[in-house]
Amino acid sequence: MIKCIIIDDEKLAREIIKNFLGAFEEIEILDECSNGFDGIKSIQQNKPDFIFLDIQMPKLNGFEMLELLEDPPEIIFSTAYDQYALKAFELNAIDYLLKPFSEERFEQTVKKIMEKLAQNRSEENAAKKISNADVYLEEKLERIVVKQNSKVHVIPVSSINFLEANDDYVAIKCSEGNFLKNKTMKFYEDHLDSNKFIRTHRSYIVNIDFIKEIESVAKESYQILGKDGTKLPVSKSGYSSLKSIFN
């Protein structure tokens, strides 16, 4: 049997998929989930061959959910939004079902996944899986998802005070605590709103709302005094960026 899980916050969408899957005796529906958090748990527990995954879901969208999975199954995206198709295929999705889809279109997709799974079983090395997706729903991040032990934290970027380079990780310092993310400073420099976050130093990106003062510590040398008393170094290029923001 081929095993699948349906992850979609709309009950009607889940019912349509279940109904269409009824024509395929070789496919077993292990579970259905209405949000990304339950989807992660179900995937880890049930180990499906593939999933039907919505993109726009509350709390945790489809792309963010995939980022938290170390070894995700094959993916069929099912969404009402066509603008994410390119990003979906960059994640090696088997197909992209645009709602509302016909039963004929659905059958084409199921045949595609069955062929892919058969190919995976026949090859010694299965097709590449997503390990750490650098794809986000928004061009500029509005939140960062961090897994710490068994707990998942969804951090609004507005709550971040600053980010600090930490070997192969980035330390996220925010009102909720301190977290580590396996990303690069360049990634956050590119994906955070440049009107809100400034690369003030090779090792620091700072939320301008966190800045209380910019202090002179020596000739042409400055540091940031944060609202909580934290002191952060400022490079020459970082100081130029601060000047352009604060005139």
mmCIF file of C-alpha atoms in Angstrom:
data_model
loop_
_atom_site.group_PDB
_atom_site.id
_atom_site.type_symbol
_atom_site.label_atom_id
_atom_site.label_comp_id
_atom_site.label_asym_id
_atom_site.label_seq_id
_atom_site.Cartn_x
_atom_site.Cartn_y
_atom_site.Cartn_z
ATOM 1 C CA MET A 1 0.000 0.000 0.000
ATOM 2 C CA ILE A 2 0.999 3.591 -0.689
ATOM 3 C CA LYS A 3 0.468 5.731 2.393
ATOM 4 C CA CYS A 4 -0.430 9.422 2.470
ATOM 5 C CA ILE A 5 -1.451 12.238 4.808
ATOM 6 C CA ILE A 6 -3.652 15.216 3.937
ATOM 7 C CA ILE A 7 -2.680 18.559 5.517
ATOM 8 C CA ASP A 8 -5.092 21.415 4.835
ATOM 9 C CA ASP A 9 -6.870 23.843 7.148
ATOM 10 C CA GLU A 10 -10.080 23.678 5.071
ATOM 11 C CA LYS A 11 -12.319 20.708 5.872
ATOM 12 C CA LEU A 12 -14.019 20.846 2.455
ATOM 13 C CA ALA A 13 -10.635 20.652 0.699
ATOM 14 C CA ARG A 14 -9.707 17.576 2.760
ATOM 15 C CA GLU A 15 -13.044 15.944 1.967
ATOM 16 C CA ILE A 16 -12.585 16.508 -1.777
ATOM 17 C CA ILE A 17 -9.125 14.904 -1.717
ATOM 18 C CA LYS A 18 -10.414 11.944 0.311
ATOM 19 C CA ASN A 19 -13.310 11.508 -2.085
ATOM 20 C CA PHE A 20 -11.069 11.573 -5.170
ATOM 21 C CA LEU A 21 -8.608 9.157 -3.543
ATOM 22 C CA GLY A 22 -11.421 6.654 -3.155
ATOM 23 C CA ALA A 23 -10.814 5.617 -6.767
ATOM 24 C CA PHE A 24 -7.318 4.372 -5.881
ATOM 25 C CA GLU A 25 -7.417 1.175 -3.824
ATOM 26 C CA GLU A 26 -3.639 1.067 -3.531
ATOM 27 C CA ILE A 27 -3.521 4.330 -1.583
ATOM 28 C CA GLU A 28 -4.214 4.426 2.165
ATOM 29 C CA ILE A 29 -4.968 7.696 3.960
ATOM 30 C CA LEU A 30 -3.132 7.480 7.277
ATOM 31 C CA ASP A 31 -4.297 10.784 8.708
ATOM 32 C CA GLU A 32 -5.682 14.228 7.948
ATOM 33 C CA CYS A 33 -4.495 17.392 9.686
ATOM 34 C CA SER A 34 -5.893 20.907 9.812
ATOM 35 C CA ASN A 35 -2.645 22.744 10.599
ATOM 36 C CA GLY A 36 1.119 22.543 10.158
ATOM 37 C CA PHE A 37 1.930 21.631 13.749
ATOM 38 C CA ASP A 38 -0.325 18.560 13.659
ATOM 39 C CA GLY A 39 1.054 17.789 10.202
ATOM 40 C CA ILE A 40 4.615 17.622 11.511
ATOM 41 C CA LYS A 41 3.618 15.302 14.367
ATOM 42 C CA SER A 42 1.645 13.030 12.060
ATOM 43 C CA ILE A 43 4.449 12.782 9.497
ATOM 44 C CA GLN A 44 6.982 11.928 12.196
ATOM 45 C CA GLN A 45 4.705 9.269 13.712
ATOM 46 C CA ASN A 46 3.208 7.708 10.567
ATOM 47 C CA LYS A 47 6.043 8.023 8.017
ATOM 48 C CA PRO A 48 3.818 8.468 4.919
ATOM 49 C CA ASP A 49 5.078 7.974 1.369
ATOM 50 C CA PHE A 50 3.652 11.328 0.324
ATOM 51 C CA ILE A 51 1.498 14.212 1.559
ATOM 52 C CA PHE A 52 -1.072 16.583 0.153
ATOM 53 C CA LEU A 53 -0.044 19.960 1.550
ATOM 54 C CA ASP A 54 -1.784 23.319 1.570
ATOM 55 C CA ILE A 55 0.409 26.435 1.625
ATOM 56 C CA GLN A 56 -1.641 29.164 3.260
ATOM 57 C CA MET A 57 -2.425 27.907 6.766
ATOM 58 C CA PRO A 58 -2.614 29.777 10.090
ATOM 59 C CA LYS A 59 0.266 29.708 12.593
ATOM 60 C CA LEU A 60 2.559 27.650 10.347
ATOM 61 C CA ASN A 61 2.408 27.771 6.556
ATOM 62 C CA GLY A 62 3.296 24.839 4.316
ATOM 63 C CA PHE A 63 6.828 26.024 3.506
ATOM 64 C CA GLU A 64 7.638 26.685 7.169
ATOM 65 C CA MET A 65 6.325 23.243 8.074
ATOM 66 C CA LEU A 66 8.669 21.593 5.573
ATOM 67 C CA GLU A 67 11.628 23.482 6.982
ATOM 68 C CA LEU A 68 11.142 21.728 10.308
ATOM 69 C CA LEU A 69 11.181 18.229 8.812
ATOM 70 C CA GLU A 70 14.530 16.477 8.564
ATOM 71 C CA ASP A 71 13.368 13.855 6.079
ATOM 72 C CA PRO A 72 10.061 14.899 4.494
ATOM 73 C CA PRO A 73 8.002 12.597 2.268
ATOM 74 C CA GLU A 74 7.154 13.364 -1.351
ATOM 75 C CA ILE A 75 4.947 16.433 -1.656
ATOM 76 C CA ILE A 76 1.877 17.396 -3.655
ATOM 77 C CA PHE A 77 0.962 21.002 -2.992
ATOM 78 C CA SER A 78 -2.758 21.777 -3.033
ATOM 79 C CA THR A 79 -3.526 25.489 -2.859
ATOM 80 C CA ALA A 80 -5.765 28.262 -4.139
ATOM 81 C CA TYR A 81 -2.757 30.500 -4.897
ATOM 82 C CA ASP A 82 -0.832 30.133 -8.150
ATOM 83 C CA GLN A 83 1.993 32.546 -7.266
ATOM 84 C CA TYR A 84 3.857 29.937 -5.211
ATOM 85 C CA ALA A 85 4.178 27.319 -7.959
ATOM 86 C CA LEU A 86 7.809 28.140 -8.784
ATOM 87 C CA LYS A 87 8.832 27.999 -5.127
ATOM 88 C CA ALA A 88 6.987 24.701 -4.741
ATOM 89 C CA PHE A 89 8.869 23.069 -7.600
ATOM 90 C CA GLU A 90 12.147 24.450 -6.250
ATOM 91 C CA LEU A 91 11.356 22.202 -3.280
ATOM 92 C CA ASN A 92 11.062 19.193 -5.623
ATOM 93 C CA ALA A 93 7.297 18.969 -5.298
ATOM 94 C CA ILE A 94 5.753 16.195 -7.394
ATOM 95 C CA ASP A 95 2.872 18.421 -8.470
ATOM 96 C CA TYR A 96 1.008 21.645 -7.747
ATOM 97 C CA LEU A 97 -2.760 21.312 -7.644
ATOM 98 C CA LEU A 98 -4.497 24.650 -8.031
ATOM 99 C CA LYS A 99 -7.874 24.778 -6.301
ATOM 100 C CA PRO A 100 -10.521 24.147 -7.457
ATOM 101 C CA PHE A 101 -9.176 21.183 -9.427
ATOM 102 C CA SER A 102 -11.107 18.605 -11.423
ATOM 103 C CA GLU A 103 -11.118 14.879 -10.737
ATOM 104 C CA GLU A 104 -9.323 14.353 -14.046
ATOM 105 C CA ARG A 105 -6.536 16.744 -13.025
ATOM 106 C CA PHE A 106 -6.333 15.007 -9.638
ATOM 107 C CA GLU A 107 -5.981 11.587 -11.289
ATOM 108 C CA GLN A 108 -3.062 12.895 -13.364
ATOM 109 C CA THR A 109 -1.354 14.005 -10.167
ATOM 110 C CA VAL A 110 -1.909 10.681 -8.397
ATOM 111 C CA LYS A 111 -0.496 8.755 -11.361
ATOM 112 C CA LYS A 112 2.511 11.040 -11.245
ATOM 113 C CA ILE A 113 3.168 10.349 -7.559
ATOM 114 C CA MET A 114 2.708 6.609 -8.038
ATOM 115 C CA GLU A 115 5.263 6.597 -10.844
ATOM 116 C CA LYS A 116 7.688 8.612 -8.739
ATOM 117 C CA LEU A 117 7.345 6.306 -5.734
ATOM 118 C CA ALA A 118 7.856 3.270 -7.941
ATOM 119 C CA GLN A 119 11.016 4.894 -9.313
ATOM 120 C CA ASN A 120 12.231 5.611 -5.776
ATOM 121 C CA ARG A 121 11.804 1.997 -4.760
ATOM 122 C CA SER A 122 13.666 0.739 -7.808
ATOM 123 C CA GLU A 123 16.655 3.031 -7.348
ATOM 124 C CA GLU A 124 19.329 2.565 -4.721
ATOM 125 C CA ASN A 125 19.464 6.258 -4.039
ATOM 126 C CA ALA A 126 16.025 7.832 -3.711
ATOM 127 C CA ALA A 127 15.319 11.251 -5.146
ATOM 128 C CA LYS A 128 16.554 14.174 -3.132
ATOM 129 C CA LYS A 129 14.455 15.251 -0.206
ATOM 130 C CA ILE A 130 14.083 18.685 1.336
ATOM 131 C CA SER A 131 16.373 19.136 4.313
ATOM 132 C CA ASN A 132 16.345 22.865 5.050
ATOM 133 C CA ALA A 133 14.154 24.929 2.767
ATOM 134 C CA ASP A 134 15.305 28.480 2.238
ATOM 135 C CA VAL A 135 11.978 29.310 0.693
ATOM 136 C CA TYR A 136 9.449 31.421 2.479
ATOM 137 C CA LEU A 137 5.977 32.568 1.640
ATOM 138 C CA GLU A 138 6.909 36.232 1.906
ATOM 139 C CA GLU A 139 9.762 37.960 0.077
ATOM 140 C CA LYS A 140 10.517 39.620 3.400
ATOM 141 C CA LEU A 141 10.214 37.534 6.534
ATOM 142 C CA GLU A 142 7.396 38.254 8.927
ATOM 143 C CA ARG A 143 8.232 35.419 11.296
ATOM 144 C CA ILE A 144 10.967 32.876 11.951
ATOM 145 C CA VAL A 145 10.239 29.273 12.912
ATOM 146 C CA VAL A 146 12.726 27.686 15.316
ATOM 147 C CA LYS A 147 12.740 24.134 16.654
ATOM 148 C CA GLN A 148 14.284 23.886 20.124
ATOM 149 C CA ASN A 149 14.400 20.342 21.466
ATOM 150 C CA SER A 150 10.823 19.097 20.951
ATOM 151 C CA LYS A 151 9.233 22.553 21.015
ATOM 152 C CA VAL A 152 8.520 24.742 17.986
ATOM 153 C CA HIS A 153 8.699 28.531 18.407
ATOM 154 C CA VAL A 154 7.149 30.936 15.903
ATOM 155 C CA ILE A 155 8.958 34.255 16.388
ATOM 156 C CA PRO A 156 7.466 37.448 14.904
ATOM 157 C CA VAL A 157 10.341 39.473 13.453
ATOM 158 C CA SER A 158 8.954 42.552 15.217
ATOM 159 C CA SER A 159 9.953 40.941 18.545
ATOM 160 C CA ILE A 160 13.588 40.443 17.502
ATOM 161 C CA ASN A 161 16.086 42.820 19.092
ATOM 162 C CA PHE A 162 19.139 41.721 17.110
ATOM 163 C CA LEU A 163 20.799 38.777 15.398
ATOM 164 C CA GLU A 164 24.366 37.684 16.080
ATOM 165 C CA ALA A 165 26.645 35.420 14.035
ATOM 166 C CA ASN A 166 27.472 32.281 16.008
ATOM 167 C CA ASP A 167 29.763 29.884 14.089
ATOM 168 C CA ASP A 168 27.508 28.014 11.620
ATOM 169 C CA TYR A 169 24.388 29.427 13.246
ATOM 170 C CA VAL A 170 22.686 32.746 13.822
ATOM 171 C CA ALA A 171 21.678 33.629 17.378
ATOM 172 C CA ILE A 172 18.282 35.328 17.469
ATOM 173 C CA LYS A 173 17.913 37.614 20.479
ATOM 174 C CA CYS A 174 14.330 38.584 21.133
ATOM 175 C CA SER A 175 11.796 39.347 23.823
ATOM 176 C CA GLU A 176 10.866 35.647 24.013
ATOM 177 C CA GLY A 177 14.436 34.519 24.695
ATOM 178 C CA ASN A 178 17.500 33.450 22.711
ATOM 179 C CA PHE A 179 17.361 30.938 19.857
ATOM 180 C CA LEU A 180 19.782 29.416 17.345
ATOM 181 C CA LYS A 181 18.947 28.997 13.671
ATOM 182 C CA ASN A 182 21.020 27.131 11.095
ATOM 183 C CA LYS A 183 21.092 29.991 8.592
ATOM 184 C CA THR A 184 23.562 32.658 7.496
ATOM 185 C CA MET A 185 23.703 36.358 8.320
ATOM 186 C CA LYS A 186 23.520 37.025 4.583
ATOM 187 C CA PHE A 187 20.219 35.162 4.420
ATOM 188 C CA TYR A 188 18.674 37.374 7.096
ATOM 189 C CA GLU A 189 20.211 40.506 5.639
ATOM 190 C CA ASP A 190 18.466 39.671 2.357
ATOM 191 C CA HIS A 191 15.151 38.539 3.830
ATOM 192 C CA LEU A 192 14.514 40.994 6.669
ATOM 193 C CA ASP A 193 12.970 44.390 5.943
ATOM 194 C CA SER A 194 15.909 46.763 5.382
ATOM 195 C CA ASN A 195 13.811 49.639 6.717
ATOM 196 C CA LYS A 196 13.565 47.833 10.054
ATOM 197 C CA PHE A 197 16.796 45.826 10.337
ATOM 198 C CA ILE A 198 20.334 47.104 9.687
ATOM 199 C CA ARG A 199 23.591 45.192 9.284
ATOM 200 C CA THR A 200 25.561 47.293 11.752
ATOM 201 C CA HIS A 201 28.558 44.964 11.918
ATOM 202 C CA ARG A 202 29.873 41.817 10.268
ATOM 203 C CA SER A 203 28.425 39.862 13.200
ATOM 204 C CA TYR A 204 25.257 41.843 13.960
ATOM 205 C CA ILE A 205 21.928 42.765 12.407
ATOM 206 C CA VAL A 206 19.924 45.114 14.626
ATOM 207 C CA ASN A 207 16.251 46.065 14.809
ATOM 208 C CA ILE A 208 16.238 49.874 14.693
ATOM 209 C CA ASP A 209 13.423 49.934 17.275
ATOM 210 C CA PHE A 210 15.818 48.257 19.722
ATOM 211 C CA ILE A 211 18.347 51.094 19.471
ATOM 212 C CA LYS A 212 18.302 53.562 22.369
ATOM 213 C CA GLU A 213 21.505 55.455 21.560
ATOM 214 C CA ILE A 214 24.528 55.396 19.276
ATOM 215 C CA GLU A 215 27.569 56.134 21.438
ATOM 216 C CA SER A 216 31.042 57.299 20.474
ATOM 217 C CA VAL A 217 33.682 55.120 22.152
ATOM 218 C CA ALA A 218 36.783 56.481 20.383
ATOM 219 C CA LYS A 219 37.688 58.538 17.341
ATOM 220 C CA GLU A 220 35.463 57.319 14.504
ATOM 221 C CA SER A 221 34.452 54.334 16.624
ATOM 222 C CA TYR A 222 30.876 53.778 17.806
ATOM 223 C CA GLN A 223 28.638 51.320 19.563
ATOM 224 C CA ILE A 224 24.902 50.782 19.929
ATOM 225 C CA LEU A 225 23.252 50.996 23.318
ATOM 226 C CA GLY A 226 20.139 48.833 23.256
ATOM 227 C CA LYS A 227 16.965 49.548 25.190
ATOM 228 C CA ASP A 228 17.840 46.705 27.575
ATOM 229 C CA GLY A 229 21.365 48.015 28.147
ATOM 230 C CA THR A 230 23.081 45.679 25.678
ATOM 231 C CA LYS A 231 26.101 47.214 23.937
ATOM 232 C CA LEU A 232 26.847 46.172 20.344
ATOM 233 C CA PRO A 233 29.825 47.138 18.165
ATOM 234 C CA VAL A 234 29.302 49.215 15.024
ATOM 235 C CA SER A 235 31.563 48.957 11.970
ATOM 236 C CA LYS A 236 32.325 51.896 9.658
ATOM 237 C CA SER A 237 29.897 50.640 7.023
ATOM 238 C CA GLY A 238 27.357 49.944 9.750
ATOM 239 C CA TYR A 239 27.689 53.487 11.030
ATOM 240 C CA SER A 240 27.108 54.831 7.522
ATOM 241 C CA SER A 241 23.932 52.730 7.296
ATOM 242 C CA LEU A 242 22.765 54.050 10.672
ATOM 243 C CA LYS A 243 23.435 57.625 9.602
ATOM 244 C CA SER A 244 21.349 57.152 6.469
ATOM 245 C CA ILE A 245 18.430 55.875 8.565
ATOM 246 C CA PHE A 246 18.634 58.381 11.397
ATOM 247 C CA ASN A 247 19.905 61.303 9.286
#
